[in-house]
Each structure stands twice: as C-alpha cells, then as structure tokens.
mmCIF file of C-alpha atoms in Angstrom:
data_model
loop_
_atom_site.group_PDB
_atom_site.id
_atom_site.type_symbol
_atom_site.label_atom_id
_atom_site.label_comp_id
_atom_site.label_asym_id
_atom_site.label_seq_id
_atom_site.Cartn_x
_atom_site.Cartn_y
_atom_site.Cartn_z
ATOM 1 C CA UNK A 1 -21.354 0.996 3.353
ATOM 2 C CA UNK A 2 -24.023 3.469 2.300
ATOM 3 C CA UNK A 3 -26.599 0.764 1.686
ATOM 4 C CA UNK A 4 -25.828 -0.750 5.079
ATOM 5 C CA UNK A 5 -26.151 2.649 6.776
ATOM 6 C CA UNK A 6 -29.487 3.229 5.067
ATOM 7 C CA UNK A 7 -30.801 -0.217 6.053
ATOM 8 C CA UNK A 8 -29.663 0.262 9.651
ATOM 9 C CA UNK A 9 -31.279 3.688 9.849
ATOM 10 C CA UNK A 10 -34.526 2.283 8.493
ATOM 11 C CA UNK A 11 -34.487 -0.642 10.909
ATOM 12 C CA UNK A 12 -34.383 1.708 13.910
ATOM 13 C CA UNK A 13 -36.562 4.386 12.272
ATOM 14 C CA UNK A 14 -33.835 7.036 12.461
ATOM 15 C CA UNK A 15 -35.254 9.509 9.946
ATOM 16 C CA UNK A 16 -32.394 11.961 10.296
ATOM 17 C CA UNK A 17 -29.829 9.315 9.392
ATOM 18 C CA UNK A 18 -32.054 8.160 6.521
ATOM 19 C CA UNK A 19 -32.122 11.748 5.300
ATOM 20 C CA UNK A 20 -28.328 12.077 5.469
ATOM 21 C CA UNK A 21 -27.763 8.730 3.732
ATOM 22 C CA UNK A 22 -30.251 9.460 0.937
ATOM 23 C CA UNK A 23 -28.795 12.905 0.320
ATOM 24 C CA UNK A 24 -25.252 11.580 0.223
ATOM 25 C CA UNK A 25 -26.230 8.686 -2.058
ATOM 26 C CA UNK A 26 -27.994 11.088 -4.403
ATOM 27 C CA UNK A 27 -24.901 13.292 -4.494
ATOM 28 C CA UNK A 28 -22.424 10.447 -4.825
ATOM 29 C CA UNK A 29 -24.209 8.489 -7.547
ATOM 30 C CA UNK A 30 -26.202 11.094 -9.473
ATOM 31 C CA UNK A 31 -24.397 14.453 -9.252
ATOM 32 C CA UNK A 32 -24.027 15.646 -12.833
ATOM 33 C CA UNK A 33 -26.273 12.899 -14.233
ATOM 34 C CA UNK A 34 -29.372 13.669 -16.284
ATOM 35 C CA UNK A 35 -32.177 11.165 -16.103
ATOM 36 C CA UNK A 36 -35.278 9.963 -14.370
ATOM 37 C CA UNK A 37 -33.412 8.034 -11.669
ATOM 38 C CA UNK A 38 -31.237 11.038 -10.815
ATOM 39 C CA UNK A 39 -34.313 13.220 -10.440
ATOM 40 C CA UNK A 40 -36.170 10.610 -8.363
ATOM 41 C CA UNK A 41 -33.191 10.263 -6.047
ATOM 42 C CA UNK A 42 -32.847 14.027 -5.561
ATOM 43 C CA UNK A 43 -36.596 14.403 -4.974
ATOM 44 C CA UNK A 44 -36.569 11.567 -2.429
ATOM 45 C CA UNK A 45 -33.742 13.122 -0.432
ATOM 46 C CA UNK A 46 -35.457 16.529 -0.482
ATOM 47 C CA UNK A 47 -38.778 14.971 0.588
ATOM 48 C CA UNK A 48 -37.217 13.113 3.511
ATOM 49 C CA UNK A 49 -35.271 16.216 4.604
ATOM 50 C CA UNK A 50 -38.507 18.200 4.598
ATOM 51 C CA UNK A 51 -40.257 15.440 6.545
ATOM 52 C CA UNK A 52 -37.474 15.369 9.150
ATOM 53 C CA UNK A 53 -37.540 19.193 9.259
ATOM 54 C CA UNK A 54 -33.756 19.421 9.487
ATOM 55 C CA UNK A 55 -32.820 22.832 8.112
ATOM 56 C CA UNK A 56 -29.274 21.934 7.150
ATOM 57 C CA UNK A 57 -30.265 18.867 5.155
ATOM 58 C CA UNK A 58 -33.303 20.633 3.687
ATOM 59 C CA UNK A 59 -30.982 23.314 2.394
ATOM 60 C CA UNK A 60 -28.474 20.811 1.023
ATOM 61 C CA UNK A 61 -31.061 18.547 -0.594
ATOM 62 C CA UNK A 62 -32.972 21.502 -2.085
ATOM 63 C CA UNK A 63 -29.767 22.702 -3.716
ATOM 64 C CA UNK A 64 -28.991 19.213 -4.984
ATOM 65 C CA UNK A 65 -32.494 18.888 -6.423
ATOM 66 C CA UNK A 66 -32.181 22.342 -8.009
ATOM 67 C CA UNK A 67 -28.931 21.327 -9.722
ATOM 68 C CA UNK A 68 -30.516 18.095 -10.960
ATOM 69 C CA UNK A 69 -33.572 19.906 -12.306
ATOM 70 C CA UNK A 70 -31.382 22.517 -13.961
ATOM 71 C CA UNK A 71 -29.437 19.861 -15.823
ATOM 72 C CA UNK A 72 -32.718 18.279 -16.936
ATOM 73 C CA UNK A 73 -33.821 21.562 -18.505
ATOM 74 C CA UNK A 74 -36.360 22.381 -15.796
ATOM 75 C CA UNK A 75 -34.962 25.815 -15.048
ATOM 76 C CA UNK A 76 -38.054 27.376 -13.508
ATOM 77 C CA UNK A 77 -38.576 24.540 -11.034
ATOM 78 C CA UNK A 78 -34.831 24.486 -10.355
ATOM 79 C CA UNK A 79 -34.805 28.173 -9.453
ATOM 80 C CA UNK A 80 -37.798 27.683 -7.191
ATOM 81 C CA UNK A 81 -35.992 24.884 -5.311
ATOM 82 C CA UNK A 82 -32.826 26.964 -5.151
ATOM 83 C CA UNK A 83 -34.811 29.782 -3.527
ATOM 84 C CA UNK A 84 -36.283 27.319 -1.013
ATOM 85 C CA UNK A 85 -32.781 26.114 -0.139
ATOM 86 C CA UNK A 86 -31.453 29.657 0.258
ATOM 87 C CA UNK A 87 -34.385 30.680 2.428
ATOM 88 C CA UNK A 88 -33.890 27.688 4.708
ATOM 89 C CA UNK A 89 -30.136 28.326 4.823
ATOM 90 C CA UNK A 90 -30.783 31.836 6.126
ATOM 91 C CA UNK A 91 -32.496 30.350 9.176
ATOM 92 C CA UNK A 92 -29.514 28.158 10.108
ATOM 93 C CA UNK A 93 -27.290 29.043 13.063
ATOM 94 C CA UNK A 94 -24.746 31.759 12.303
ATOM 95 C CA UNK A 95 -21.739 29.412 12.494
ATOM 96 C CA UNK A 96 -23.203 27.111 9.856
ATOM 97 C CA UNK A 97 -24.012 30.019 7.563
ATOM 98 C CA UNK A 98 -20.467 31.389 7.864
ATOM 99 C CA UNK A 99 -19.011 27.968 7.070
ATOM 100 C CA UNK A 100 -21.303 27.538 4.054
ATOM 101 C CA UNK A 101 -20.394 31.033 2.822
ATOM 102 C CA UNK A 102 -16.700 30.117 2.955
ATOM 103 C CA UNK A 103 -17.465 27.019 0.888
ATOM 104 C CA UNK A 104 -19.278 29.102 -1.720
ATOM 105 C CA UNK A 105 -22.472 27.050 -1.486
ATOM 106 C CA UNK A 106 -24.845 29.505 0.128
#
C-alpha cells in the first residue's frame, strides 16, 4: 500500500503526500537499522519535508534522521538535526505541540 500511495502521489505531484509516505516508509522499514540505505531513506524524507516546508513533517523527519545518524555513530550531526527538529517543532500550532509533549517526542 505504501508503494502505491507513493506512486499515486508522484503521479499527481502531491509533494505533501510524497513527504508523508517517504517519512512513514523510512520509519517503518529502517527505524533501528544501521546502514547506508537507512541513512539515505531518512535523508530523503527530511529533504522532501524541507522542500514542502511542512513544519510538522520537517520536525518528524529531522528527528528520524537524527536517530538514524546517532545509531550510525554520527553524534554531532545527529544532535544538529535534533536541534533543527526541536526548533521547527516550537513553531507548530499550540495544539500540536501539546499533543507531541504528551507523546514524549518533543
């Protein structure tokens, strides 16, 4: 289903849906995995989120990339991405921030 969603989003040039699909695929298939493909996937989702300029998905994908980099031993770059994600999260609407705080992800 994810591949179909991604193909459909690409066919109609829906960058926001592409961003969501890439981020979810990166999380689903590479969360906790160390390797080049995991890092490429996390970087791609963060790049697309930045391109779309969607604060929520920028924050999520930055955190995902930070976790991936951390596991790969790239602590300095990971912390930098984590800071980017936190900074973006602070600019989200108050209701989103409260929900994220309850989840323990902000």
